[in-house]
């Protein structure tokens, strides 16, 4: 900046003031300032009183430090009598212009420094955030014997707050009492503020109650203290008390109460305050309207924020920043960027706070190019090293998966504090770079920095995503030692992390020991149980939540619907659906996706399709759920048609979508289409092939008997084959009689999953099909020696909120006689219709007639017979089985559904079978089934208790409906 030098005299009768004036003037005066003030600094008139009056008025009107310096220089040049009044005014002017250094230079040249001069200097330091200097000046003042007054002490108390020196604050408080100033309202108000700033709200309230002549400053001080300490409900009560006491709020009071409404997320209270301030005429006040815009924007009411913002005649930078930051906070990133365009068009220049919010919007929309342009603008302006902007740049680059650039931006920040580290760690976690997030956290700790709840929440998100149980336990230990187990964000992160690490016992323990009692904590635990396939436990936690009078949100409903999906609890899922509608969550994308998933996994592809059509904004999760549902129900071609429609709408598939597409091809036997999708996956969609993609292809080739191609694919995999791949090969070998390949696959499975009984069973069945009974005996002996127990085949059916479970030959049911009578009746009718039992599918070494009996008493047949005698004619029957349906039962159900004119929906370990009008939705392709493709969280089946019937009450009708009534 080019400074202006005026021709000042080298000597003056007021030499000390001349020296100070020249020094200050050379520091601050610019040509523009000189031109502005020159007309007002004409030679002084004859009357000294007139000159002093005119200069006092000019000093009061001046707003720039350059103007203050020119007035100062003029006084020195003209040799005016520079008495105490002008000195105090000029000293206050430097303070007002944010130039405490200039104020100090002027003060040091004073010939006599009285209590007014000292008070002005202390005020200059205090008002400009230099608390330590203010306290040193006060101590110096006291050591010189200069007395304090009611104007000195408020500045000193303010300095104690600014320097976070509580001990000094209590000492000054004692001094106030000794000198008798505790009854002065100005001093008392400042004491109220000081104690509130130190978090001692109870002491602040006690001091407030002791003020006899309270004014608006008194009320505002305590109100601001409540807000600062996040005691928002107390702030609202205090504001109501203030109004009832007859005190009219001013713009500062309204700003405080609006901030309290924002902090407590109480939009209705904020609207009431809006109405009240409008009646009092503050709706046009800039300070108040900015607070209104901030409140509405941060509470997600963009429409109200836009309405208030639109009525501001000339929005200032605070108005724009509040609106833009609120939009970014609630994910309205495109709206935030549009506001930036409007802001620039209005002539308002964005500042670092604006650009920091805009950088977050760029990260949210993935507009890396725009973010880089803003970065370039900041570099040109020399603001890229600003810590506030630097954090925004780190956040943007990290969330846009540009970790190298994020690191560069991070190291350009002059001082990497906790906020900048949190931005880097959170960005890595958000973008899925979880290993980098943990590495950054370790480095931060090595550099001696502490952490806060934001740090721990981001780190726990990464440990959950990996999942990394050891790291989760370490973070748990850190949180315990640092006292963060009372923080709900950290507790919820721990519950989520332990849940995703499949440590549900630990998740439950953390929940019970550190329960915050909020909806988020319950949601985390419900989700953990649901994702681990423990739907019944999820429903129990949900019931506990309702008993505590907590109102579920859309995330709870989504988790609960997923729990119903894992249980295949169709009736309970429908009841939850009804209450989701009543609560108005149907427009929520998470609830919509969960509904699609629930209905698809409960066997109603029609309801899933309807729920899918009602989702207002379908994202990739919605499409993937629907495509996967169609595939699982045997509608392979419909699934592929829906995939094509998704591509037409401009959505790019992810790895889950393409897994569903391959499964659709698998269930429909579309080998050529599957190979095309698999081969072009990375080229066309940018998705790398995963283990699950390879498992789908190998399963498909195995079903088709193309075992050589399947093995060739195994050899060309870029990673070691897992249990899913070898399981598919073992099943294919059994179906197609390839003993050697089956033995090889079994050996690999014994090494990978020695505790799984399915491998032994498939291998034994393969030997039995080939008549190799000695080898069957060896496998069974191996199972016995390894203490591996065969999982019993089991089927169950839901009737009137109860689940009835059956095993083969089960005779423990109360209606056993009716069930077997129904089976005999159906057997006669099926034989007349042309059914022939497939005795070759039974691998027991017994007579054919015995095999027929064993086949007729399979668990799924018992479940269907029970359902037929328990439900009205024509009502669809829904049966679940923990293993793959056998070929004989599959054939029998095609006959039964036609005989009784009832649709039978059977869900086995692999897929859904819809038996209707003598056909199955799988097109009989499943009869070539080669064993299950293992998934991370398979459906959990009720465990038979010593092979007896299990009758489990999931949640009674009265209990469910009663608990859900609180939704309304």
PDB file of C-alpha atoms in Angstrom, residues 561 563-577 595 598-608 796 798 801 803 875-878 880 905 907 912 954 960:
ATOM      1  CA  UNK A 561     -37.841 -52.736   7.600  1.00  0.00           C
ATOM      2  CA  UNK A 563     -34.900 -56.392  10.087  1.00  0.00           C
ATOM      3  CA  UNK A 564     -38.266 -57.612   8.773  1.00  0.00           C
ATOM      4  CA  UNK A 565     -36.510 -58.425   5.501  1.00  0.00           C
ATOM      5  CA  UNK A 566     -33.886 -60.519   7.276  1.00  0.00           C
ATOM      6  CA  UNK A 567     -36.667 -62.402   9.087  1.00  0.00           C
ATOM      7  CA  UNK A 568     -38.774 -62.575   5.945  1.00  0.00           C
ATOM      8  CA  UNK A 569     -41.551 -61.274   8.216  1.00  0.00           C
ATOM      9  CA  UNK A 570     -44.030 -60.128   5.569  1.00  0.00           C
ATOM     10  CA  UNK A 571     -46.950 -59.280   7.887  1.00  0.00           C
ATOM     11  CA  UNK A 572     -44.808 -57.247  10.290  1.00  0.00           C
ATOM     12  CA  UNK A 573     -43.229 -55.468   7.341  1.00  0.00           C
ATOM     13  CA  UNK A 574     -46.646 -54.482   6.027  1.00  0.00           C
ATOM     14  CA  UNK A 575     -47.606 -53.044   9.415  1.00  0.00           C
ATOM     15  CA  UNK A 576     -44.415 -51.006   9.538  1.00  0.00           C
ATOM     16  CA  UNK A 577     -45.210 -49.788   5.998  1.00  0.00           C
ATOM     17  CA  UNK A 595     -39.518 -50.879   1.561  1.00  0.00           C
ATOM     18  CA  UNK A 598     -38.244 -55.652   2.486  1.00  0.00           C
ATOM     19  CA  UNK A 599     -40.998 -56.610   0.055  1.00  0.00           C
ATOM     20  CA  UNK A 600     -38.517 -58.226  -2.328  1.00  0.00           C
ATOM     21  CA  UNK A 601     -37.011 -60.362   0.449  1.00  0.00           C
ATOM     22  CA  UNK A 602     -40.444 -61.216   1.863  1.00  0.00           C
ATOM     23  CA  UNK A 603     -41.554 -62.687  -1.447  1.00  0.00           C
ATOM     24  CA  UNK A 604     -43.817 -59.954  -2.818  1.00  0.00           C
ATOM     25  CA  UNK A 605     -42.180 -58.628  -5.940  1.00  0.00           C
ATOM     26  CA  UNK A 606     -45.453 -56.867  -6.829  1.00  0.00           C
ATOM     27  CA  UNK A 607     -45.385 -54.800  -3.612  1.00  0.00           C
ATOM     28  CA  UNK A 608     -41.670 -54.132  -4.155  1.00  0.00           C
ATOM     29  CA  UNK A 796     -41.178 -72.517   8.625  1.00  0.00           C
ATOM     30  CA  UNK A 798     -45.796 -67.476   9.584  1.00  0.00           C
ATOM     31  CA  UNK A 801     -48.008 -63.446  14.162  1.00  0.00           C
ATOM     32  CA  UNK A 803     -43.746 -68.725  13.307  1.00  0.00           C
ATOM     33  CA  UNK A 875     -54.614 -67.081  -0.031  1.00  0.00           C
ATOM     34  CA  UNK A 876     -50.924 -67.157  -1.083  1.00  0.00           C
ATOM     35  CA  UNK A 877     -48.730 -69.379   1.091  1.00  0.00           C
ATOM     36  CA  UNK A 878     -45.268 -68.161   2.098  1.00  0.00           C
ATOM     37  CA  UNK A 880     -39.073 -70.301   4.111  1.00  0.00           C
ATOM     38  CA  UNK A 905     -44.005 -68.709  -2.517  1.00  0.00           C
ATOM     39  CA  UNK A 907     -37.777 -68.804  -0.215  1.00  0.00           C
ATOM     40  CA  UNK A 912     -37.528 -67.197  -4.312  1.00  0.00           C
ATOM     41  CA  UNK A 954     -41.820 -62.791  16.964  1.00  0.00           C
ATOM     42  CA  UNK A 960     -46.889 -54.670  17.643  1.00  0.00           C
TER      43      UNK A 960
END
